[in-house]
Amino acid sequence: MKLCILDNDTLDPAVEPTYKSYGAMTERLLRDAGATGQIDLFNTMQGHYPESFDAYDAVLLTGSKADSFSQEPWVLALRQKVEQLLQAKKKLIGICFGHQLIALCLGARVGRAPQGWGAGRMDYQWLAPELPEAQGRCDIALLASHQDQVFDLPEGARLLATSEFCPVAAFAVEDRVFCVQPHPEFVVDYSAYLLNKRRSSLGEDKYQSCTQSLAKGHDGAAVARLMVAFIEGQALPA
């Protein structure tokens, strides 16, 4: 397996020594899920990309504090790269910002969610028939941190996960695209840091309920195993 991770953010100085980057957190997640082979990280905010994507089995786009619909030069450059990768039928995985940007490039509407922040541990209905190690459940829980959402399922895409708060929570396009809105790579301590950072904007009631939700666990490892299988060429559950 040879994977390119396009890292679309930098972490706050308070947590960077521990978590390094979203790309590093994602690599750890995939390694823990059994990924072997080469994983290369490039920071798109700094204009870093591989000379060619041809040798990679897949390209993964991380989350970001930026808006996928931003007119910032680095975001526009990334969108152009993703459009080219889609045209070339390169296998793509998107997480949060990456999920939104890929959906945008596929023609879906993306914007600020009127219901506000999705934060903490959130529950989703899983629509595919099997999630590894979910023991037959048709629901999953993942850690989230987003104020933007994908409003439409891209044309030709299959909805994989949904909730009342986030109707397009995960989708796939054939065996080429796999995107999820929440963050399977997050760990509880990092989610707690983000909640504390946004405590005033969330409001005290939401902050308390989201913080308490973190103790219930999440299914990030199960989604990671799906991602590894997807990169390795196995079909997603249909």
PDB file of C-alpha atoms in Angstrom:
ATOM      1  CA  MET A   1       0.000   0.000   0.000  1.00  0.00           C
ATOM      2  CA  LYS A   2       1.232   3.485  -0.868  1.00  0.00           C
ATOM      3  CA  LEU A   3      -0.832   6.357   0.499  1.00  0.00           C
ATOM      4  CA  CYS A   4      -0.518  10.128   0.080  1.00  0.00           C
ATOM      5  CA  ILE A   5      -1.975  12.194   2.926  1.00  0.00           C
ATOM      6  CA  LEU A   6      -2.699  15.827   2.099  1.00  0.00           C
ATOM      7  CA  ASP A   7      -2.623  17.551   5.488  1.00  0.00           C
ATOM      8  CA  ASN A   8      -4.791  20.667   5.392  1.00  0.00           C
ATOM      9  CA  ASP A   9      -4.068  22.362   8.709  1.00  0.00           C
ATOM     10  CA  THR A  10      -1.562  23.086  11.443  1.00  0.00           C
ATOM     11  CA  LEU A  11      -2.314  22.354  15.080  1.00  0.00           C
ATOM     12  CA  ASP A  12      -2.357  24.859  17.926  1.00  0.00           C
ATOM     13  CA  PRO A  13       1.059  25.193  19.631  1.00  0.00           C
ATOM     14  CA  ALA A  14      -0.433  23.857  22.883  1.00  0.00           C
ATOM     15  CA  VAL A  15      -1.178  20.440  21.353  1.00  0.00           C
ATOM     16  CA  GLU A  16       1.259  20.222  18.432  1.00  0.00           C
ATOM     17  CA  PRO A  17       4.008  18.520  20.509  1.00  0.00           C
ATOM     18  CA  THR A  18       1.577  15.734  21.451  1.00  0.00           C
ATOM     19  CA  TYR A  19      -0.430  15.202  18.281  1.00  0.00           C
ATOM     20  CA  LYS A  20       1.973  16.626  15.635  1.00  0.00           C
ATOM     21  CA  SER A  21      -0.614  17.170  12.881  1.00  0.00           C
ATOM     22  CA  TYR A  22      -3.882  15.874  11.462  1.00  0.00           C
ATOM     23  CA  GLY A  23      -1.811  13.912   8.986  1.00  0.00           C
ATOM     24  CA  ALA A  24       0.173  12.266  11.782  1.00  0.00           C
ATOM     25  CA  MET A  25      -3.018  11.494  13.724  1.00  0.00           C
ATOM     26  CA  THR A  26      -4.493   9.905  10.607  1.00  0.00           C
ATOM     27  CA  GLU A  27      -1.386   7.846   9.926  1.00  0.00           C
ATOM     28  CA  ARG A  28      -1.468   6.559  13.518  1.00  0.00           C
ATOM     29  CA  LEU A  29      -5.128   5.612  13.099  1.00  0.00           C
ATOM     30  CA  LEU A  30      -4.479   3.700   9.879  1.00  0.00           C
ATOM     31  CA  ARG A  31      -1.372   1.970  11.231  1.00  0.00           C
ATOM     32  CA  ASP A  32      -3.343   0.848  14.279  1.00  0.00           C
ATOM     33  CA  ALA A  33      -5.977  -0.490  11.861  1.00  0.00           C
ATOM     34  CA  GLY A  34      -3.391  -2.654  10.109  1.00  0.00           C
ATOM     35  CA  ALA A  35      -2.089  -0.395   7.344  1.00  0.00           C
ATOM     36  CA  THR A  36       1.350  -1.345   6.092  1.00  0.00           C
ATOM     37  CA  GLY A  37       3.511   0.137   3.393  1.00  0.00           C
ATOM     38  CA  GLN A  38       4.490   3.714   2.620  1.00  0.00           C
ATOM     39  CA  ILE A  39       2.505   6.724   3.882  1.00  0.00           C
ATOM     40  CA  ASP A  40       3.710  10.169   2.803  1.00  0.00           C
ATOM     41  CA  LEU A  41       2.464  13.447   4.314  1.00  0.00           C
ATOM     42  CA  PHE A  42       2.303  16.813   2.552  1.00  0.00           C
ATOM     43  CA  ASN A  43       1.048  20.086   4.046  1.00  0.00           C
ATOM     44  CA  THR A  44      -1.136  21.849   1.485  1.00  0.00           C
ATOM     45  CA  MET A  45      -1.317  25.098   3.470  1.00  0.00           C
ATOM     46  CA  GLN A  46       2.421  25.398   2.809  1.00  0.00           C
ATOM     47  CA  GLY A  47       1.972  24.470  -0.855  1.00  0.00           C
ATOM     48  CA  HIS A  48       3.550  21.037  -0.457  1.00  0.00           C
ATOM     49  CA  TYR A  49       2.441  18.299  -2.873  1.00  0.00           C
ATOM     50  CA  PRO A  50       4.115  15.248  -4.376  1.00  0.00           C
ATOM     51  CA  GLU A  51       5.685  15.744  -7.791  1.00  0.00           C
ATOM     52  CA  SER A  52       3.217  13.156  -9.069  1.00  0.00           C
ATOM     53  CA  PHE A  53       0.296  11.223  -7.596  1.00  0.00           C
ATOM     54  CA  ASP A  54       0.735   8.362 -10.070  1.00  0.00           C
ATOM     55  CA  ALA A  55       2.571   5.998  -7.718  1.00  0.00           C
ATOM     56  CA  TYR A  56      -0.016   6.282  -4.928  1.00  0.00           C
ATOM     57  CA  ASP A  57      -2.825   3.786  -4.434  1.00  0.00           C
ATOM     58  CA  ALA A  58      -4.941   6.505  -2.790  1.00  0.00           C
ATOM     59  CA  VAL A  59      -4.911  10.120  -1.654  1.00  0.00           C
ATOM     60  CA  LEU A  60      -6.423  11.117   1.702  1.00  0.00           C
ATOM     61  CA  LEU A  61      -7.504  14.669   2.571  1.00  0.00           C
ATOM     62  CA  THR A  62      -7.513  15.583   6.254  1.00  0.00           C
ATOM     63  CA  GLY A  63      -9.665  18.001   8.179  1.00  0.00           C
ATOM     64  CA  SER A  64      -8.957  21.717   8.509  1.00  0.00           C
ATOM     65  CA  LYS A  65     -10.166  24.778  10.361  1.00  0.00           C
ATOM     66  CA  ALA A  66     -10.579  26.402   6.928  1.00  0.00           C
ATOM     67  CA  ASP A  67     -13.792  26.338   4.903  1.00  0.00           C
ATOM     68  CA  SER A  68     -13.747  24.044   1.876  1.00  0.00           C
ATOM     69  CA  PHE A  69     -15.560  26.789  -0.054  1.00  0.00           C
ATOM     70  CA  SER A  70     -12.974  29.399   0.956  1.00  0.00           C
ATOM     71  CA  GLN A  71     -11.342  31.593  -1.663  1.00  0.00           C
ATOM     72  CA  GLU A  72      -7.983  31.369   0.087  1.00  0.00           C
ATOM     73  CA  PRO A  73      -5.295  30.675  -2.532  1.00  0.00           C
ATOM     74  CA  TRP A  74      -4.140  27.423  -0.940  1.00  0.00           C
ATOM     75  CA  VAL A  75      -7.724  26.086  -0.791  1.00  0.00           C
ATOM     76  CA  LEU A  76      -8.321  26.988  -4.433  1.00  0.00           C
ATOM     77  CA  ALA A  77      -5.071  25.243  -5.376  1.00  0.00           C
ATOM     78  CA  LEU A  78      -6.154  22.151  -3.447  1.00  0.00           C
ATOM     79  CA  ARG A  79      -9.562  22.143  -5.143  1.00  0.00           C
ATOM     80  CA  GLN A  80      -7.832  22.197  -8.511  1.00  0.00           C
ATOM     81  CA  LYS A  81      -5.686  19.220  -7.477  1.00  0.00           C
ATOM     82  CA  VAL A  82      -8.748  17.286  -6.279  1.00  0.00           C
ATOM     83  CA  GLU A  83     -10.635  17.993  -9.493  1.00  0.00           C
ATOM     84  CA  GLN A  84      -7.680  16.617 -11.440  1.00  0.00           C
ATOM     85  CA  LEU A  85      -7.527  13.535  -9.210  1.00  0.00           C
ATOM     86  CA  LEU A  86     -11.240  12.905  -9.703  1.00  0.00           C
ATOM     87  CA  GLN A  87     -10.849  13.197 -13.461  1.00  0.00           C
ATOM     88  CA  ALA A  88      -7.957  10.730 -13.300  1.00  0.00           C
ATOM     89  CA  LYS A  89     -10.136   8.363 -11.205  1.00  0.00           C
ATOM     90  CA  LYS A  90      -7.561   8.306  -8.409  1.00  0.00           C
ATOM     91  CA  LYS A  91      -8.891   6.706  -5.238  1.00  0.00           C
ATOM     92  CA  LEU A  92      -9.762   9.439  -2.699  1.00  0.00           C
ATOM     93  CA  ILE A  93     -10.607   9.503   1.005  1.00  0.00           C
ATOM     94  CA  GLY A  94     -11.906  12.649   2.698  1.00  0.00           C
ATOM     95  CA  ILE A  95     -12.280  13.448   6.398  1.00  0.00           C
ATOM     96  CA  CYS A  96     -14.321  16.481   7.565  1.00  0.00           C
ATOM     97  CA  PHE A  97     -12.910  19.375   5.486  1.00  0.00           C
ATOM     98  CA  GLY A  98     -11.661  16.742   3.014  1.00  0.00           C
ATOM     99  CA  HIS A  99     -15.147  15.184   2.862  1.00  0.00           C
ATOM    100  CA  GLN A 100     -16.643  18.602   2.150  1.00  0.00           C
ATOM    101  CA  LEU A 101     -14.073  19.628  -0.447  1.00  0.00           C
ATOM    102  CA  ILE A 102     -14.411  16.386  -2.406  1.00  0.00           C
ATOM    103  CA  ALA A 103     -18.211  16.730  -2.320  1.00  0.00           C
ATOM    104  CA  LEU A 104     -17.883  20.320  -3.553  1.00  0.00           C
ATOM    105  CA  CYS A 105     -15.695  19.170  -6.441  1.00  0.00           C
ATOM    106  CA  LEU A 106     -18.368  16.566  -7.249  1.00  0.00           C
ATOM    107  CA  GLY A 107     -20.993  19.324  -7.575  1.00  0.00           C
ATOM    108  CA  ALA A 108     -22.655  19.185  -4.145  1.00  0.00           C
ATOM    109  CA  ARG A 109     -23.607  22.253  -2.117  1.00  0.00           C
ATOM    110  CA  VAL A 110     -21.440  22.847   0.951  1.00  0.00           C
ATOM    111  CA  GLY A 111     -21.809  25.631   3.490  1.00  0.00           C
ATOM    112  CA  ARG A 112     -22.162  26.771   7.074  1.00  0.00           C
ATOM    113  CA  ALA A 113     -24.645  24.551   8.928  1.00  0.00           C
ATOM    114  CA  PRO A 114     -27.596  26.569  10.254  1.00  0.00           C
ATOM    115  CA  GLN A 115     -27.815  24.290  13.307  1.00  0.00           C
ATOM    116  CA  GLY A 116     -24.361  25.321  14.484  1.00  0.00           C
ATOM    117  CA  TRP A 117     -21.398  23.246  15.599  1.00  0.00           C
ATOM    118  CA  GLY A 118     -21.317  19.481  15.441  1.00  0.00           C
ATOM    119  CA  ALA A 119     -19.067  18.604  18.373  1.00  0.00           C
ATOM    120  CA  GLY A 120     -18.133  15.834  20.756  1.00  0.00           C
ATOM    121  CA  ARG A 121     -19.353  12.286  20.281  1.00  0.00           C
ATOM    122  CA  MET A 122     -22.139  12.122  17.704  1.00  0.00           C
ATOM    123  CA  ASP A 123     -24.358   9.212  16.650  1.00  0.00           C
ATOM    124  CA  TYR A 124     -25.059   8.242  13.042  1.00  0.00           C
ATOM    125  CA  GLN A 125     -27.192   5.681  11.281  1.00  0.00           C
ATOM    126  CA  TRP A 126     -24.916   3.381   9.291  1.00  0.00           C
ATOM    127  CA  LEU A 127     -26.643   2.444   6.041  1.00  0.00           C
ATOM    128  CA  ALA A 128     -24.233  -0.133   4.636  1.00  0.00           C
ATOM    129  CA  PRO A 129     -24.992  -3.662   5.898  1.00  0.00           C
ATOM    130  CA  GLU A 130     -21.767  -4.326   7.756  1.00  0.00           C
ATOM    131  CA  LEU A 131     -19.275  -2.277   9.717  1.00  0.00           C
ATOM    132  CA  PRO A 132     -16.210  -4.240  10.881  1.00  0.00           C
ATOM    133  CA  GLU A 133     -16.383  -5.128  14.569  1.00  0.00           C
ATOM    134  CA  ALA A 134     -19.721  -3.327  15.005  1.00  0.00           C
ATOM    135  CA  GLN A 135     -21.368  -6.626  15.964  1.00  0.00           C
ATOM    136  CA  GLY A 136     -24.358  -6.235  13.687  1.00  0.00           C
ATOM    137  CA  ARG A 137     -25.228  -2.703  14.829  1.00  0.00           C
ATOM    138  CA  CYS A 138     -26.755  -0.270  12.347  1.00  0.00           C
ATOM    139  CA  ASP A 139     -25.509   2.788  14.216  1.00  0.00           C
ATOM    140  CA  ILE A 140     -22.056   4.210  14.819  1.00  0.00           C
ATOM    141  CA  ALA A 141     -20.623   6.926  17.039  1.00  0.00           C
ATOM    142  CA  LEU A 142     -17.724   9.135  16.014  1.00  0.00           C
ATOM    143  CA  LEU A 143     -16.001  12.243  17.332  1.00  0.00           C
ATOM    144  CA  ALA A 144     -16.899  15.389  15.410  1.00  0.00           C
ATOM    145  CA  SER A 145     -15.856  19.012  15.173  1.00  0.00           C
ATOM    146  CA  HIS A 146     -17.405  20.983  12.307  1.00  0.00           C
ATOM    147  CA  GLN A 147     -19.560  23.994  11.572  1.00  0.00           C
ATOM    148  CA  ASP A 148     -19.821  23.339   7.810  1.00  0.00           C
ATOM    149  CA  GLN A 149     -21.733  20.515   6.150  1.00  0.00           C
ATOM    150  CA  VAL A 150     -22.404  18.873   2.806  1.00  0.00           C
ATOM    151  CA  PHE A 151     -26.011  19.707   1.962  1.00  0.00           C
ATOM    152  CA  ASP A 152     -26.515  17.369  -1.018  1.00  0.00           C
ATOM    153  CA  LEU A 153     -25.432  13.840  -1.787  1.00  0.00           C
ATOM    154  CA  PRO A 154     -23.151  14.181  -4.836  1.00  0.00           C
ATOM    155  CA  GLU A 155     -24.569  12.816  -8.071  1.00  0.00           C
ATOM    156  CA  GLY A 156     -23.778   9.125  -8.412  1.00  0.00           C
ATOM    157  CA  ALA A 157     -22.784   8.784  -4.744  1.00  0.00           C
ATOM    158  CA  ARG A 158     -24.107   6.278  -2.223  1.00  0.00           C
ATOM    159  CA  LEU A 159     -25.015   7.485   1.271  1.00  0.00           C
ATOM    160  CA  LEU A 160     -23.184   5.476   3.945  1.00  0.00           C
ATOM    161  CA  ALA A 161     -24.036   7.328   7.161  1.00  0.00           C
ATOM    162  CA  THR A 162     -26.607   9.907   8.183  1.00  0.00           C
ATOM    163  CA  SER A 163     -28.131  11.648  11.176  1.00  0.00           C
ATOM    164  CA  GLU A 164     -30.748  14.285  11.801  1.00  0.00           C
ATOM    165  CA  PHE A 165     -27.994  16.784  12.573  1.00  0.00           C
ATOM    166  CA  CYS A 166     -25.803  15.791   9.614  1.00  0.00           C
ATOM    167  CA  PRO A 167     -27.800  14.129   6.802  1.00  0.00           C
ATOM    168  CA  VAL A 168     -24.740  13.525   4.562  1.00  0.00           C
ATOM    169  CA  ALA A 169     -22.342  12.146   7.172  1.00  0.00           C
ATOM    170  CA  ALA A 170     -20.517   9.681   4.904  1.00  0.00           C
ATOM    171  CA  PHE A 171     -20.727   8.711   1.254  1.00  0.00           C
ATOM    172  CA  ALA A 172     -18.977   6.663  -1.401  1.00  0.00           C
ATOM    173  CA  VAL A 173     -18.707   6.860  -5.173  1.00  0.00           C
ATOM    174  CA  GLU A 174     -18.155   3.422  -6.675  1.00  0.00           C
ATOM    175  CA  ASP A 175     -14.756   2.138  -5.513  1.00  0.00           C
ATOM    176  CA  ARG A 176     -13.079   5.530  -6.017  1.00  0.00           C
ATOM    177  CA  VAL A 177     -14.281   7.857  -3.238  1.00  0.00           C
ATOM    178  CA  PHE A 178     -14.913   7.304   0.482  1.00  0.00           C
ATOM    179  CA  CYS A 179     -15.721  10.373   2.595  1.00  0.00           C
ATOM    180  CA  VAL A 180     -16.752  10.899   6.225  1.00  0.00           C
ATOM    181  CA  GLN A 181     -17.769  14.124   7.977  1.00  0.00           C
ATOM    182  CA  PRO A 182     -16.691  13.233  11.552  1.00  0.00           C
ATOM    183  CA  HIS A 183     -13.127  12.449  12.616  1.00  0.00           C
ATOM    184  CA  PRO A 184     -12.276   8.756  13.108  1.00  0.00           C
ATOM    185  CA  GLU A 185      -8.678   9.819  13.850  1.00  0.00           C
ATOM    186  CA  PHE A 186      -9.610  11.925  16.884  1.00  0.00           C
ATOM    187  CA  VAL A 187      -8.897  10.709  20.385  1.00  0.00           C
ATOM    188  CA  VAL A 188     -10.894  11.755  23.417  1.00  0.00           C
ATOM    189  CA  ASP A 189      -8.266  14.089  24.851  1.00  0.00           C
ATOM    190  CA  TYR A 190      -7.948  16.017  21.608  1.00  0.00           C
ATOM    191  CA  SER A 191     -11.731  16.348  21.303  1.00  0.00           C
ATOM    192  CA  ALA A 192     -11.838  17.614  24.886  1.00  0.00           C
ATOM    193  CA  TYR A 193      -9.219  20.233  24.016  1.00  0.00           C
ATOM    194  CA  LEU A 194     -11.287  21.481  21.051  1.00  0.00           C
ATOM    195  CA  LEU A 195     -14.443  21.614  23.149  1.00  0.00           C
ATOM    196  CA  ASN A 196     -12.704  23.661  25.807  1.00  0.00           C
ATOM    197  CA  LYS A 197     -11.288  25.977  23.148  1.00  0.00           C
ATOM    198  CA  ARG A 198     -14.795  26.640  21.811  1.00  0.00           C
ATOM    199  CA  ARG A 199     -16.597  26.617  25.151  1.00  0.00           C
ATOM    200  CA  SER A 200     -17.936  30.172  24.897  1.00  0.00           C
ATOM    201  CA  SER A 201     -19.142  29.800  21.310  1.00  0.00           C
ATOM    202  CA  LEU A 202     -20.793  26.444  22.034  1.00  0.00           C
ATOM    203  CA  GLY A 203     -22.614  27.722  25.127  1.00  0.00           C
ATOM    204  CA  GLU A 204     -22.305  26.119  28.532  1.00  0.00           C
ATOM    205  CA  ASP A 205     -25.119  23.571  28.145  1.00  0.00           C
ATOM    206  CA  LYS A 206     -23.815  22.236  24.843  1.00  0.00           C
ATOM    207  CA  TYR A 207     -20.244  22.297  26.093  1.00  0.00           C
ATOM    208  CA  GLN A 208     -21.182  20.184  29.136  1.00  0.00           C
ATOM    209  CA  SER A 209     -23.255  17.665  27.164  1.00  0.00           C
ATOM    210  CA  CYS A 210     -20.579  17.281  24.472  1.00  0.00           C
ATOM    211  CA  THR A 211     -17.833  16.864  27.066  1.00  0.00           C
ATOM    212  CA  GLN A 212     -19.830  14.234  28.943  1.00  0.00           C
ATOM    213  CA  SER A 213     -20.479  12.363  25.681  1.00  0.00           C
ATOM    214  CA  LEU A 214     -16.768  11.656  25.231  1.00  0.00           C
ATOM    215  CA  ALA A 215     -16.816   9.035  27.989  1.00  0.00           C
ATOM    216  CA  LYS A 216     -19.086   6.757  25.924  1.00  0.00           C
ATOM    217  CA  GLY A 217     -16.425   5.666  23.407  1.00  0.00           C
ATOM    218  CA  HIS A 218     -16.540   5.785  19.625  1.00  0.00           C
ATOM    219  CA  ASP A 219     -16.125   3.666  16.476  1.00  0.00           C
ATOM    220  CA  GLY A 220     -13.136   5.383  14.902  1.00  0.00           C
ATOM    221  CA  ALA A 221     -11.146   2.140  14.762  1.00  0.00           C
ATOM    222  CA  ALA A 222     -13.913   0.361  12.853  1.00  0.00           C
ATOM    223  CA  VAL A 223     -14.111   3.134  10.256  1.00  0.00           C
ATOM    224  CA  ALA A 224     -10.314   3.076   9.980  1.00  0.00           C
ATOM    225  CA  ARG A 225     -10.413  -0.612   9.088  1.00  0.00           C
ATOM    226  CA  LEU A 226     -12.866   0.225   6.323  1.00  0.00           C
ATOM    227  CA  MET A 227     -10.481   2.895   5.060  1.00  0.00           C
ATOM    228  CA  VAL A 228      -7.543   0.492   5.015  1.00  0.00           C
ATOM    229  CA  ALA A 229      -9.586  -2.121   3.150  1.00  0.00           C
ATOM    230  CA  PHE A 230     -10.736   0.558   0.694  1.00  0.00           C
ATOM    231  CA  ILE A 231      -7.138   1.659   0.000  1.00  0.00           C
ATOM    232  CA  GLU A 232      -6.105  -1.970  -0.477  1.00  0.00           C
ATOM    233  CA  GLY A 233      -8.779  -2.442  -3.117  1.00  0.00           C
ATOM    234  CA  GLN A 234     -11.568  -4.176  -1.224  1.00  0.00           C
ATOM    235  CA  ALA A 235     -15.082  -3.000  -2.006  1.00  0.00           C
ATOM    236  CA  LEU A 236     -16.991  -1.074   0.662  1.00  0.00           C
ATOM    237  CA  PRO A 237     -20.055  -2.850   2.093  1.00  0.00           C
ATOM    238  CA  ALA A 238     -22.975  -2.466  -0.305  1.00  0.00           C
TER     239      ALA A 238
END
